[in-house]
Amino acid sequence: MPKYLPVIGMEIHAELNTKTKMFCACENGYRLHDHPNTNICPICMGHPGMLPVINRQALEWTILVGLALDCEIARVTKFDRKNYFYPDLPKGYQISQYDQPLTYNGKLKVGNREIGIIRIHLEEDTGKLTHASGGTLVDLSRAGTPLIELVTGPSIESAAEAKEFCQLYQRILRYLDVSEADMEKGQMRCEANVSMQESEKFAVENNDIRPLLDHKLNPKVELKNINSFKALEKAIEYEIKRQTKALENGEKLVQETRGWDEDKQCTFTQRVKETAADYRYFPEPDLPPLNIDEELIKNLRATLPELPQAKIERFVREYQFDLENAKILASDKHLAAYAEEVLSELSEWLTSLPETEGTKEEILTKEGKKLSKLVANWLINRLFKHLNDNDTSISEAKITPENFAELLTLVYTNKVNNLTAQQILEAMFESGQAPTAIMNEQNLGQIHDSSELEVIIEEIIGKNPKAVEDFKAGKEASLKFLVGKCMSAAKGKANPQVVNRILMEKLK
Ligand SMILES: [Zn+2]
């Protein structure tokens, strides 16, 4: 066991995409406007005498997120004022939640390990500052945007696990449709607390770390202002190395906030904490404590969609996808729905063909492995390429699941070979046309008439006496060479197995 072990906890803020702001009727959408200070009102600007009103949608969505993460939901919750002075905070305090968060004590499984979640509370975002030459510009459009803050226990053990936790959380927020959770856009902000502790001299229990015997814990570093999952992983990895080295050299570490320098690929000191900040929290006098009743929780629980992990497991169980493909397909709920529809349509297509027997369900059970492999292969390896190249998403693609399934049916029944199918897919992506129409229009169907193939094969044999001789002398590679020649002569429209068979017969 290494001498020092990483102890990591996460604090993740996510903007909720509610219609209106947290405590006023302003439109919640500061990104929609080019001009600063557009969607603001006396409440979110903190004018004296203005009273906040709680956004019910934000409240319900926070409960929903809590339920998705196995949290307990508070029956009584309240808002508190977090007091500090900064120009982006018009009221001089932020309305947040202190000792009675809306949801608490949850967990999220990452691989085989369960990461404890201490709390998820609801609060409002601040405005935005832009430091320009000659002064600082204040934009209050963002002030009052509903934010949820998730805090994990210090039970994350590596940079990769921290990254995966954040990615899973992002996926859940997107499945629930409560946040776009894009890190690059600042809709999701991940901060990590990282310390290195001497092994066997500390314990992590009940979402807390405690020293064993009279040992003293090493200070932790807060990593802030990180705007991608990749940067998060790198910053934590860097900290693990930096702190380990310092401890091994007997240097003293300090509790501090560090940022990530993408150019230099290292963390740097932003602020050294000498004493804990005193925010003088006190209950928000303008908002009464809230009672959350059982009925509301029950109703919200009933609206929970199938979550990513459950979907992955079902895809493996029900459709026989392999785990890796199931994970990729379930990474986006629209993609998962598309894949599922394609599979359903594909088995429907197959029931209508003379070469397959049985009902849709029977085909899915019997041929499941083959079909899911085909679907995953064509979605992940082929369609994704077109989506990426055109910077578009599955929801915007012109290809309907029905047409996509029709293309796969052509592949499955050898009506077209792989190469031709790719040509057809490209045309489908451009025009949204059905594959059979494209195939007929562009004369891309496979040559099934063997007399037509025989003419081509005879010609190739006649033109390549050396390869024929080599094959007859036992050189297997020559056969492949001849098949290749025939295929290109047939412009890819021949079935390689058939070509192979006819060639073998002729070369006997
Ligand atoms: Zn407002």
CSV table of C-alpha atoms and ligand atoms in Angstrom, one decimal, residues 24 26 40-41 44, ligand 1:
chain,number,residue,atom,x,y,z
A,24,CYS,CA,-38.7,36.7,-8.8
A,26,CYS,CA,-37.7,37.5,-14.3
A,40,ILE,CA,-33.5,42.0,-14.0
A,41,CYS,CA,-36.0,43.5,-11.6
A,44,CYS,CA,-33.0,40.2,-8.1
B,1,ZN,ZN,-35.8,39.6,-11.1
